[in-house]
Coordinates of C-alpha atoms and ligand atoms in Angstrom, one line a residue:
M21 CA 135.5 131.5 164.9
C22 CA 138.6 130.4 166.7
G23 CA 139.6 127.7 169.1
I24 CA 141.0 128.4 172.6
V25 CA 142.4 126.0 175.1
G26 CA 144.2 126.1 178.5
Y27 CA 145.7 123.7 180.9
V28 CA 146.9 123.5 184.5
G29 CA 148.2 120.2 185.9
P30 CA 151.1 117.8 186.1
R31 CA 151.5 117.0 182.4
E32 CA 153.8 118.8 180.0
C33 CA 151.6 121.8 179.2
T34 CA 152.9 122.4 175.7
D35 CA 152.0 118.8 174.6
V36 CA 148.5 119.1 176.1
L37 CA 147.9 122.5 174.5
M38 CA 149.0 121.3 171.0
S39 CA 147.0 118.1 171.3
A40 CA 143.9 120.0 172.4
L41 CA 144.3 122.6 169.7
S42 CA 144.6 119.8 167.0
K43 CA 141.0 118.8 167.9
L44 CA 139.9 122.4 167.4
E45 CA 141.5 123.2 164.1
Y46 CA 138.1 122.8 162.5
R47 CA 137.2 126.1 164.2
G48 CA 139.9 128.0 162.4
Y49 CA 143.4 127.3 161.2
D50 CA 145.1 130.3 159.6
S51 CA 147.5 130.8 162.6
A52 CA 148.2 129.3 166.0
G53 CA 150.1 130.0 169.3
I54 CA 150.6 129.1 172.9
A55 CA 151.7 130.8 176.1
V56 CA 153.2 128.7 178.9
F57 CA 154.5 129.4 182.4
D58 CA 158.1 128.2 181.8
N59 CA 160.3 128.4 185.0
G60 CA 157.9 131.1 186.3
E61 CA 158.0 133.2 183.2
I62 CA 155.3 133.4 180.5
K63 CA 156.9 132.2 177.2
V64 CA 155.0 132.7 174.0
A65 CA 155.3 130.8 170.7
K66 CA 153.1 131.7 167.8
S67 CA 153.0 131.4 164.0
K68 CA 151.0 132.0 160.9
G69 CA 149.8 128.7 159.3
R70 CA 148.7 125.4 160.8
L71 CA 149.6 123.8 164.0
K72 CA 152.3 121.8 162.2
D73 CA 153.9 125.1 161.3
L74 CA 153.9 126.2 164.9
E75 CA 155.4 122.8 165.9
E76 CA 158.1 123.2 163.4
K77 CA 158.8 126.8 164.5
M78 CA 159.2 125.7 168.1
E79 CA 161.5 122.8 167.2
N80 CA 163.7 125.3 165.3
T81 CA 163.6 128.1 167.8
Y82 CA 162.4 127.4 171.4
K83 CA 159.7 125.1 172.7
P84 CA 158.2 126.4 176.0
S85 CA 157.8 123.9 178.8
G86 CA 155.8 124.0 182.0
H87 CA 152.6 122.9 183.7
A88 CA 150.2 125.7 182.9
G89 CA 149.3 127.8 179.9
I90 CA 146.9 128.8 177.1
G91 CA 146.7 128.2 173.4
H92 CA 144.8 129.4 170.3
T93 CA 144.0 128.4 166.7
R94 CA 142.7 131.3 164.6
W95 CA 140.1 132.2 161.9
A96 CA 141.1 135.7 161.2
T97 CA 138.5 138.5 161.7
H98 CA 140.6 141.6 162.5
G99 CA 143.9 141.6 160.8
E100 CA 145.2 139.2 158.1
P101 CA 146.7 135.9 159.1
S102 CA 150.3 136.6 160.1
D103 CA 152.8 135.9 162.9
I104 CA 152.2 139.2 164.6
N105 CA 148.4 138.9 164.4
S106 CA 148.3 135.4 165.7
H107 CA 147.3 134.8 169.3
P108 CA 148.3 134.9 172.2
H109 CA 148.5 138.7 172.6
S110 CA 150.1 140.4 175.5
G111 CA 150.3 143.5 177.6
K112 CA 153.2 144.0 180.0
R113 CA 152.0 141.6 182.6
V114 CA 149.0 139.9 181.0
T115 CA 148.7 137.4 178.1
I116 CA 145.5 136.2 176.5
V117 CA 143.9 134.1 173.8
H118 CA 140.4 135.1 172.4
N119 CA 137.5 133.8 170.4
G120 CA 134.9 136.4 169.4
I121 CA 134.6 140.0 168.2
I122 CA 135.2 143.1 170.3
E123 CA 132.7 145.6 168.8
N124 CA 134.0 148.7 170.6
Y125 CA 137.7 147.8 170.1
K126 CA 138.5 151.0 168.2
K127 CA 137.2 153.3 170.9
L128 CA 139.1 151.3 173.5
K129 CA 142.3 151.3 171.4
D130 CA 142.1 155.1 170.9
F131 CA 141.8 155.5 174.7
L132 CA 144.8 153.2 175.4
V133 CA 146.9 155.0 172.7
S134 CA 146.1 158.3 174.4
Q135 CA 147.4 156.7 177.6
G136 CA 150.7 155.9 175.9
R137 CA 150.1 152.3 175.1
E138 CA 151.7 151.0 171.9
F139 CA 150.2 148.2 169.7
Q140 CA 152.0 145.5 167.7
S141 CA 149.1 143.9 165.9
E142 CA 145.9 144.9 164.0
T143 CA 143.7 142.7 166.2
D144 CA 140.8 143.5 168.5
T145 CA 142.2 140.9 170.9
E146 CA 145.4 142.9 171.6
V147 CA 143.2 145.7 172.7
V148 CA 141.7 143.5 175.4
A149 CA 145.2 142.3 176.5
Q150 CA 146.4 145.9 176.8
L151 CA 143.2 147.0 178.6
L152 CA 143.6 144.2 181.1
D153 CA 147.2 145.3 181.6
Y154 CA 146.2 148.9 181.9
Y155 CA 143.7 148.2 184.7
Y156 CA 145.8 145.5 186.4
D157 CA 146.4 146.4 190.0
G158 CA 147.7 143.0 191.2
N159 CA 144.2 141.5 191.6
P160 CA 143.3 139.4 188.5
L161 CA 139.6 139.0 189.3
D162 CA 139.0 142.7 189.9
T163 CA 140.9 143.5 186.7
I164 CA 138.9 141.0 184.6
I165 CA 135.6 142.3 186.0
K166 CA 136.5 145.9 185.3
V167 CA 137.5 145.1 181.7
M168 CA 134.3 143.0 181.2
S169 CA 132.3 146.1 182.1
E170 CA 134.0 148.2 179.4
V171 CA 134.1 145.7 176.5
R172 CA 131.2 145.2 174.1
G173 CA 130.9 142.2 171.8
S174 CA 131.6 138.5 172.2
F175 CA 134.5 136.9 173.8
A176 CA 135.8 133.6 175.3
L177 CA 139.2 134.5 176.9
G178 CA 142.0 132.5 178.3
I179 CA 144.1 134.8 180.5
V180 CA 147.4 134.4 182.4
F181 CA 149.0 137.1 184.6
S182 CA 152.8 137.0 184.9
D183 CA 152.8 137.3 188.7
F184 CA 150.3 134.5 189.2
R185 CA 152.4 131.5 188.2
D186 CA 150.6 128.4 187.0
V187 CA 147.2 130.0 187.2
V188 CA 144.8 130.3 184.2
Y189 CA 141.7 132.5 184.2
A190 CA 138.8 132.1 181.7
V191 CA 135.8 134.3 181.0
R192 CA 133.1 134.2 178.3
R193 CA 130.3 136.3 176.8
E194 CA 128.5 134.8 173.8
S195 CA 131.4 132.7 172.5
P196 CA 131.4 129.2 174.0
L197 CA 133.8 128.0 176.6
I198 CA 134.0 124.9 178.8
V199 CA 136.1 124.1 181.8
G200 CA 137.3 120.4 181.9
V201 CA 138.3 118.7 185.1
G202 CA 140.5 115.6 185.4
E203 CA 142.7 113.9 188.1
N204 CA 144.6 116.9 189.6
E205 CA 144.3 118.8 186.4
S206 CA 142.0 121.2 184.7
F207 CA 141.4 122.5 181.2
I208 CA 139.6 125.3 179.3
A209 CA 138.4 124.8 175.7
S210 CA 136.1 126.2 173.1
D211 CA 134.6 122.7 172.5
V212 CA 134.4 119.3 174.0
P213 CA 136.6 117.4 171.5
A214 CA 139.7 119.3 172.7
I215 CA 139.6 117.6 176.2
L216 CA 138.1 114.2 175.4
K217 CA 141.6 112.6 175.4
Y218 CA 142.0 113.6 179.0
T219 CA 138.5 113.8 180.5
K220 CA 134.8 113.7 179.7
D221 CA 133.9 115.8 182.8
Y222 CA 133.4 119.5 182.3
Y223 CA 131.5 122.7 183.3
L224 CA 129.7 125.0 180.9
L225 CA 130.8 128.6 181.5
E226 CA 127.8 130.9 181.4
H227 CA 127.8 134.5 180.1
D228 CA 130.0 136.8 182.2
E229 CA 131.2 133.9 184.5
I230 CA 134.9 133.7 185.4
A231 CA 136.9 130.6 186.1
R232 CA 140.2 130.4 188.0
L233 CA 142.3 127.2 187.4
D234 CA 145.3 126.4 189.6
M235 CA 147.1 123.3 190.9
D236 CA 144.4 123.0 193.6
G237 CA 141.5 122.9 191.2
V238 CA 138.9 125.2 189.7
K239 CA 136.8 128.0 191.2
F240 CA 134.0 130.0 189.5
Y241 CA 132.9 133.6 190.1
D242 CA 130.1 135.8 188.8
K243 CA 130.7 139.3 187.6
H244 CA 130.1 140.6 191.2
K245 CA 133.1 138.5 192.4
K246 CA 130.8 136.1 194.2
E247 CA 132.0 132.5 194.1
I248 CA 129.5 130.2 192.4
I249 CA 128.9 126.4 192.5
K250 CA 128.3 124.9 189.1
E251 CA 126.8 121.6 187.9
I252 CA 129.3 119.2 186.3
K253 CA 128.5 117.6 183.0
T254 CA 129.8 114.5 181.3
A255 CA 130.3 114.4 177.5
D256 CA 128.4 111.6 175.8
W257 CA 131.0 111.5 173.0
D258 CA 134.1 109.3 173.1
M259 CA 137.5 109.8 171.5
D260 CA 136.6 107.5 168.5
A261 CA 133.6 109.7 167.8
A262 CA 135.9 112.6 167.5
E263 CA 138.5 110.7 165.4
K264 CA 138.6 109.7 161.8
G265 CA 138.0 106.0 162.4
G266 CA 140.1 104.8 159.5
Y267 CA 138.6 107.1 156.9
E268 CA 140.9 109.4 154.9
H269 CA 138.9 112.5 156.0
F270 CA 136.3 113.4 158.6
M271 CA 133.9 114.4 155.8
L272 CA 133.9 110.9 154.3
K273 CA 133.5 109.3 157.7
E274 CA 130.6 111.6 158.4
I275 CA 128.9 110.8 155.1
Y276 CA 129.1 107.1 155.9
E277 CA 127.8 107.8 159.4
Q278 CA 124.5 109.2 158.1
P279 CA 122.5 106.0 158.3
T280 CA 123.4 105.6 162.0
A281 CA 122.9 109.3 162.7
I282 CA 119.4 109.1 161.2
K283 CA 118.5 106.1 163.4
T284 CA 119.9 107.6 166.5
T285 CA 118.1 110.9 165.9
I286 CA 114.6 109.7 164.9
S287 CA 114.2 106.4 166.8
P288 CA 113.6 108.0 170.2
R289 CA 111.1 110.3 168.6
I290 CA 108.8 107.6 167.2
T291 CA 106.2 105.8 169.3
D292 CA 103.9 103.1 167.9
G293 CA 104.9 104.1 164.4
L294 CA 104.0 107.7 164.8
P295 CA 106.2 110.8 165.5
N296 CA 106.4 111.7 169.2
L297 CA 108.2 114.9 170.0
E298 CA 106.7 115.4 173.5
E299 CA 110.2 115.1 175.1
C300 CA 111.0 118.3 173.2
G301 CA 108.0 120.1 174.5
I302 CA 106.1 119.7 171.2
T303 CA 102.6 118.3 171.2
P304 CA 99.8 118.3 168.6
E305 CA 98.0 120.9 170.7
K306 CA 101.1 123.1 170.7
L307 CA 101.6 122.7 167.0
R308 CA 98.0 123.7 166.3
E309 CA 98.6 127.1 168.0
F310 CA 100.6 128.4 165.1
N311 CA 99.4 130.4 162.1
Q312 CA 102.7 130.6 160.2
I313 CA 106.1 129.0 160.5
Y314 CA 109.5 130.7 159.8
V315 CA 112.6 128.7 159.4
V316 CA 115.8 130.7 160.0
A317 CA 119.3 129.4 159.5
C318 CA 122.5 129.8 157.6
G319 CA 124.2 127.8 154.8
T320 CA 123.5 124.1 154.8
A321 CA 121.2 124.4 157.8
M322 CA 119.1 126.8 155.7
H323 CA 119.0 124.3 152.9
A324 CA 117.6 121.8 155.3
G325 CA 115.0 124.3 156.2
L326 CA 114.0 124.5 152.5
V327 CA 113.3 120.8 152.4
G328 CA 111.3 121.2 155.5
K329 CA 109.3 124.0 153.9
Y330 CA 108.3 121.9 150.9
V331 CA 107.3 119.0 153.0
I332 CA 105.3 121.0 155.6
E333 CA 103.4 123.0 153.1
K334 CA 102.7 119.9 150.9
L335 CA 101.4 117.8 153.8
A336 CA 100.2 120.2 156.5
R337 CA 99.2 123.2 154.3
V338 CA 100.7 125.5 156.9
P339 CA 102.7 128.4 155.4
V340 CA 106.4 128.3 155.9
T341 CA 108.9 131.1 155.2
V342 CA 112.6 130.2 155.0
D343 CA 115.0 133.0 155.8
I344 CA 118.7 133.3 155.7
A345 CA 119.4 134.4 159.3
S346 CA 121.6 137.4 158.4
E347 CA 118.7 138.7 156.2
F348 CA 115.9 137.9 158.7
R349 CA 117.6 140.0 161.4
Y350 CA 117.4 143.2 159.4
R351 CA 114.3 143.0 157.3
E352 CA 111.9 143.8 160.2
P353 CA 110.2 140.4 159.8
L354 CA 106.4 140.4 160.3
V355 CA 106.7 137.8 163.0
S356 CA 103.8 137.7 165.5
D357 CA 103.1 135.8 168.8
R358 CA 101.0 133.4 166.7
D359 CA 104.1 132.2 164.8
L360 CA 106.7 129.5 165.3
V361 CA 110.3 130.3 164.4
I362 CA 112.4 127.3 163.9
V363 CA 116.2 127.8 164.1
I364 CA 118.3 125.1 162.6
S365 CA 122.0 124.9 163.6
Q366 CA 124.6 122.2 163.8
S367 CA 126.9 124.1 166.1
G368 CA 124.2 126.0 168.0
E369 CA 126.7 129.0 168.1
T370 CA 126.2 130.6 164.7
A371 CA 126.0 134.3 165.5
D372 CA 123.5 135.2 162.8
S373 CA 121.2 132.4 163.8
L374 CA 121.4 133.1 167.5
A375 CA 120.7 136.8 166.9
A376 CA 117.8 135.9 164.7
M377 CA 116.3 133.7 167.3
R378 CA 116.6 136.4 169.9
L379 CA 114.8 138.9 167.6
A380 CA 112.0 136.3 167.0
K381 CA 111.6 136.0 170.8
E382 CA 111.5 139.8 171.2
L383 CA 108.7 139.9 168.5
G384 CA 106.7 137.4 170.7
A385 CA 107.1 134.3 168.6
Q386 CA 107.8 130.9 170.1
T387 CA 111.1 129.4 169.1
L388 CA 112.1 125.9 168.3
A389 CA 115.8 125.0 167.9
I390 CA 117.0 122.0 166.0
V391 CA 120.6 121.7 167.1
N392 CA 123.4 119.1 167.2
A393 CA 125.8 120.5 169.7
K394 CA 124.6 119.8 173.2
G395 CA 124.4 122.7 175.6
S396 CA 125.1 125.3 172.9
S397 CA 123.8 128.8 173.1
I398 CA 121.0 128.4 170.6
A399 CA 120.0 125.1 172.3
R400 CA 119.8 126.8 175.7
E401 CA 117.9 129.9 174.7
A402 CA 115.2 128.4 172.5
D403 CA 111.7 127.9 174.0
M404 CA 111.6 124.3 172.5
L405 CA 114.5 122.1 171.5
I406 CA 115.0 119.1 169.4
Y407 CA 118.6 117.8 169.6
T408 CA 119.9 115.9 166.5
H409 CA 122.1 113.1 167.5
A410 CA 124.7 113.0 164.7
G411 CA 127.6 113.0 167.1
P412 CA 130.5 115.5 166.6
E413 CA 130.6 116.8 163.1
I414 CA 134.3 117.8 162.5
A415 CA 134.5 118.4 158.8
V416 CA 133.7 122.1 157.9
A417 CA 131.4 120.9 155.2
S418 CA 128.2 119.7 156.9
T419 CA 126.8 116.3 155.7
K420 CA 125.4 114.1 158.5
A421 CA 124.1 117.2 160.4
Y422 CA 122.2 118.2 157.3
M423 CA 120.8 114.7 157.0
V424 CA 119.5 114.6 160.5
Q425 CA 118.2 118.1 160.3
I426 CA 116.0 117.1 157.4
A427 CA 115.0 113.9 159.2
V428 CA 113.8 116.0 162.1
M429 CA 111.9 118.4 159.7
Y430 CA 110.2 115.3 158.3
L431 CA 109.1 114.2 161.7
L432 CA 107.8 117.6 162.5
A433 CA 106.0 117.9 159.2
F434 CA 104.3 114.5 159.7
E435 CA 103.2 115.3 163.3
L436 CA 102.0 118.8 162.3
A437 CA 100.0 117.4 159.3
L438 CA 98.4 114.8 161.6
A439 CA 97.7 117.5 164.3
V440 CA 95.8 119.7 161.8
D441 CA 94.0 116.7 160.3
A442 CA 95.6 117.3 156.9
I443 CA 96.6 113.6 156.9
D444 CA 95.1 110.7 158.9
E445 CA 97.0 108.3 161.2
T446 CA 97.4 105.6 158.5
E447 CA 99.1 108.1 156.2
C448 CA 101.2 109.4 159.0
R449 CA 102.3 105.9 159.9
R450 CA 103.1 105.2 156.3
L451 CA 105.2 108.3 155.9
T452 CA 107.0 107.7 159.2
G453 CA 107.7 104.2 158.0
L454 CA 109.3 105.6 154.9
L455 CA 111.5 107.8 157.0
Q456 CA 112.6 104.8 159.1
K457 CA 113.7 102.9 155.9
T458 CA 115.9 105.7 154.7
P459 CA 119.1 104.5 156.5
D460 CA 118.8 101.2 154.5
Y461 CA 118.5 103.1 151.2
I462 CA 121.4 105.3 152.1
E463 CA 123.5 102.2 153.0
E464 CA 122.8 100.9 149.4
I465 CA 123.7 104.2 147.8
L466 CA 127.0 104.4 149.8
K467 CA 128.1 101.1 148.2
N468 CA 128.3 102.8 144.9
K469 CA 131.1 105.4 145.4
E470 CA 132.7 104.6 142.0
D471 CA 130.0 106.5 140.0
T472 CA 130.5 109.6 142.1
Q473 CA 134.3 109.3 141.7
Y474 CA 133.9 109.1 137.9
I475 CA 131.6 112.1 137.9
A476 CA 134.0 114.0 140.1
S477 CA 136.8 113.3 137.7
S478 CA 134.8 114.9 134.9
L479 CA 134.3 118.1 137.0
I480 CA 137.7 119.0 138.2
T481 CA 138.7 121.0 135.1
A482 CA 135.4 123.0 135.0
D483 CA 135.5 126.7 135.7
S484 CA 131.9 126.7 136.7
L485 CA 128.8 124.5 136.7
L486 CA 125.1 124.5 137.3
Y487 CA 122.9 122.4 139.6
I488 CA 119.3 122.4 138.5
G489 CA 116.0 120.9 139.7
R490 CA 112.4 121.6 140.5
G491 CA 110.6 121.6 143.8
L492 CA 112.4 119.4 146.3
D493 CA 115.1 118.8 143.7
Y494 CA 115.7 122.6 143.5
A495 CA 116.2 122.6 147.3
L496 CA 118.6 119.7 147.0
S497 CA 120.5 121.4 144.1
M498 CA 121.2 124.3 146.4
E499 CA 122.9 122.0 148.9
G500 CA 124.8 120.1 146.2
S501 CA 126.1 123.4 144.8
L502 CA 127.3 124.7 148.2
K503 CA 129.0 121.4 149.0
L504 CA 130.9 121.6 145.8
K505 CA 131.9 125.2 146.1
E506 CA 133.1 125.2 149.7
I507 CA 135.5 122.2 149.4
S508 CA 136.5 122.1 145.7
Y509 CA 136.7 125.9 145.2
I510 CA 135.0 125.4 141.8
H511 CA 132.2 128.0 141.2
S512 CA 128.8 126.5 140.9
E513 CA 125.2 127.9 141.1
S514 CA 122.0 126.2 141.8
Y515 CA 119.0 127.2 139.6
A516 CA 115.4 126.4 139.4
A517 CA 115.2 124.3 136.2
G518 CA 112.1 126.0 135.0
E519 CA 113.7 129.4 135.4
L520 CA 116.9 128.8 133.3
K521 CA 115.3 130.0 130.1
H522 CA 114.6 133.4 131.6
G523 CA 118.3 134.5 131.2
T524 CA 120.8 132.2 132.9
I525 CA 120.7 129.6 130.1
S526 CA 123.0 132.1 128.3
L527 CA 125.8 130.8 130.5
I528 CA 125.7 127.4 128.9
S529 CA 128.8 126.9 126.9
D530 CA 130.1 123.8 125.1
G531 CA 131.0 121.1 127.7
M532 CA 129.8 123.1 130.7
P533 CA 128.8 120.5 133.4
V534 CA 125.2 120.7 134.5
I535 CA 124.1 118.4 137.4
A536 CA 120.4 117.9 137.1
V537 CA 118.5 116.5 140.1
A538 CA 115.4 114.8 138.8
T539 CA 113.7 112.7 141.4
Q540 CA 110.2 114.2 141.7
K541 CA 107.9 112.1 139.5
A542 CA 105.3 114.8 139.3
L543 CA 107.8 117.2 137.8
F544 CA 110.0 114.7 136.0
E545 CA 108.9 115.4 132.4
K546 CA 109.2 119.1 132.8
T547 CA 112.7 118.7 134.3
V548 CA 113.7 116.5 131.4
S549 CA 112.5 119.3 129.0
N550 CA 114.7 121.8 130.8
I551 CA 117.6 119.3 130.7
K552 CA 117.2 119.0 127.0
E553 CA 117.3 122.8 126.7
V554 CA 120.8 122.9 128.2
K555 CA 122.0 119.7 126.5
A556 CA 121.0 121.2 123.1
R557 CA 123.3 124.1 123.9
G558 CA 126.3 122.0 124.6
A559 CA 126.1 121.2 128.3
K560 CA 127.6 118.0 129.7
V561 CA 124.6 116.7 131.7
I562 CA 124.9 114.5 134.8
M563 CA 121.4 113.3 136.0
V564 CA 120.7 112.3 139.6
C565 CA 117.5 110.3 139.1
R566 CA 115.8 106.9 139.7
D567 CA 117.9 104.0 138.4
D568 CA 115.0 102.7 136.4
Y569 CA 115.2 105.7 134.0
T570 CA 117.7 105.5 131.2
P571 CA 118.3 109.0 129.7
E572 CA 118.5 109.3 125.9
K573 CA 121.6 110.8 124.4
D574 CA 119.9 114.1 123.9
V575 CA 119.1 114.3 127.6
A576 CA 122.1 113.2 129.7
D577 CA 125.7 112.1 129.3
Y578 CA 125.8 110.3 132.6
K579 CA 123.4 109.2 135.3
F580 CA 123.7 108.5 139.0
G581 CA 120.8 106.0 139.7
L582 CA 118.8 106.1 142.9
P583 CA 116.4 103.6 144.5
D584 CA 112.7 104.0 143.6
I585 CA 111.3 105.5 146.8
D586 CA 108.5 107.9 147.5
D587 CA 109.0 111.4 146.0
I588 CA 108.5 113.1 149.4
I589 CA 111.4 111.2 151.1
M590 CA 113.7 111.3 148.1
P591 CA 115.9 114.2 149.4
M592 CA 117.3 111.8 152.1
A593 CA 118.6 109.6 149.3
A594 CA 119.4 112.1 146.5
V595 CA 121.7 114.3 148.7
V596 CA 124.2 111.5 149.2
P597 CA 125.6 111.4 145.7
L598 CA 125.8 115.2 145.7
Q599 CA 127.9 115.0 148.9
L600 CA 130.1 112.3 147.5
I601 CA 130.6 114.2 144.2
A602 CA 131.7 117.3 146.1
Y603 CA 134.0 115.2 148.3
Y604 CA 135.8 113.3 145.5
T605 CA 136.1 116.5 143.4
S606 CA 137.9 118.2 146.4
V607 CA 140.1 115.1 146.9
L608 CA 141.0 115.0 143.2
K609 CA 141.9 118.7 143.4
G610 CA 144.2 118.0 146.3
N611 CA 142.3 120.4 148.6
D612 CA 142.2 120.1 152.4
V613 CA 138.7 118.5 152.4
D614 CA 138.0 118.9 156.1
K615 CA 139.5 122.4 156.5
P616 CA 138.8 124.2 153.3
R617 CA 140.4 127.6 152.8
N618 CA 138.7 130.8 154.2
L619 CA 136.1 128.7 156.2
A620 CA 135.5 127.7 159.8
K621 CA 133.1 125.1 161.2
S622 CA 130.9 127.5 163.0
V623 CA 130.7 131.2 162.3
T624 CA 130.4 132.8 165.7
V625 CA 130.9 136.3 164.3
E626 CA 128.5 138.4 162.2
Ligands
LIG1169 C1 127.9 123.8 155.6 O1 128.6 122.9 154.8 C2 128.7 125.1 155.9 N1 129.9 124.7 156.6 C3 128.0 126.2 156.5 O2 127.1 126.7 155.5 C4 127.1 125.9 157.8 O3 126.0 125.1 157.4 C5 126.6 127.2 158.3 O4 127.6 128.0 158.7 C6 125.6 127.0 159.5 O5 126.3 126.5 160.6 P1 125.4 125.9 161.8 O6 124.6 124.8 161.3 O7 126.5 125.4 162.8 O8 124.6 127.0 162.3

């Protein structure tokens, strides 16, 4: 996934583009570039590396200056990160920036080469630039429409034509793109944080819609060249929400925002002490229609689905299958029109999850999206929608979004269990009350960061470690393992504690760290037995368990103590130390916590 921006207005364009791109670096940051109308000419500056490398390059060579232009920060898909592969890419008279994947780029490139066109880069984006240039007949709109009809795949494009000074065009298909409007100025951006410094007012560009930005304002066209009037939206975020707020990293800020995020997400969905999801189109009658539930998501969002599975099956006795979206899509799932498919996504733009939801709809299932990013593709295409209200999650490693995803899964599980008479109102009210108390428990846990810092210091020299647990603790160990891997770059693996003895226990070597999540009372003794098995083989065991348990020396070397709350709601508390352990391990390793290598915040490509 990449970030694209554009600007037309009275300000110094280069400054605006660089500032806007800095708010999109979480979308990709292996190279960056800008193209600016500079005294009537399009001047390009681009570089491998971060924005600061581009800034330095412009200071040392030439810094374009003007009042209109486009910019890009990249997460490489076609062609390694390099100066030549960084965006913008140009034809003779057209320069573009692109977020997405052109699926038929090879066929188009072969055609253009046969027409004598020469290419500089390995990217699919340059193919689009050259194709626009090939068809360009002096009318940008006609040219864009023609190219759109030939290109297959996903794209959000910022486009400038050399003979249309101070005019920026934008067009999208699948990849998100907004058009911001301020006082005598306008913007394009892949996401809202890029423009918040200048305006909160924006338009959502729909599939195959084109925008033209010039000094007189913005016009929109459909793919038949018909001008269209669009509804303006106002971002409900403010600059602070998209800034670090005094924390060293966005990730730490977002971990500490979790109590507020939970309250903001669940409070509007609780009436008289009971879950109430009617505003999302979900009623007890609707919930009773379903035979089976599928949860489809990627990464951390999928782990949130696993917690939901355990809770729904335990309380409502309705079968739940959790699928990795990229697997669901290709295993010919046995989804029927009597099933509910829940798609969980922070960004609402994850290509695999979006495609999985579309497949579920083709198979006749009803779809429910649990999404954080307002107005995102998954949010807009689902039959039913529950927004989480975590605010912008900037750090690549998801924390508060995960927390509110499981909070919503709890509400859904409680309402479903009540709807099918698996629990009565008293029990439903008790469980909902437990959920409402979790922000307080988390506030308490967040006061004890020292223990997680100590644990982190014991992990940084490890080559590999295990996270183990049973039941809900196993679901949590998956999330803890992913958090550690993606930001500390230390290999880890989550494993069902009871399964270790069937092979994987051979990995245990002297001093190998094992983080054992043991919060489920009903499984506690069995988990302790499994912990003793690894301890006896030399493991260095860190237990995440209730504070009132003191492990013997033959069980654990260290403990992170949790408050004594009901087993079923424990994941909301137990995940917090796992997040902090990963965070501090990454900090101690000197990694870029918010923008870990090889990753991007939302993977809008397959
Ligand atoms: C989470 O820490 C990861 N960054 C990643 O696994 C993420 O959860 C996954 O890509 C899904 O993203 P989404 O929630 O935006 O769909």
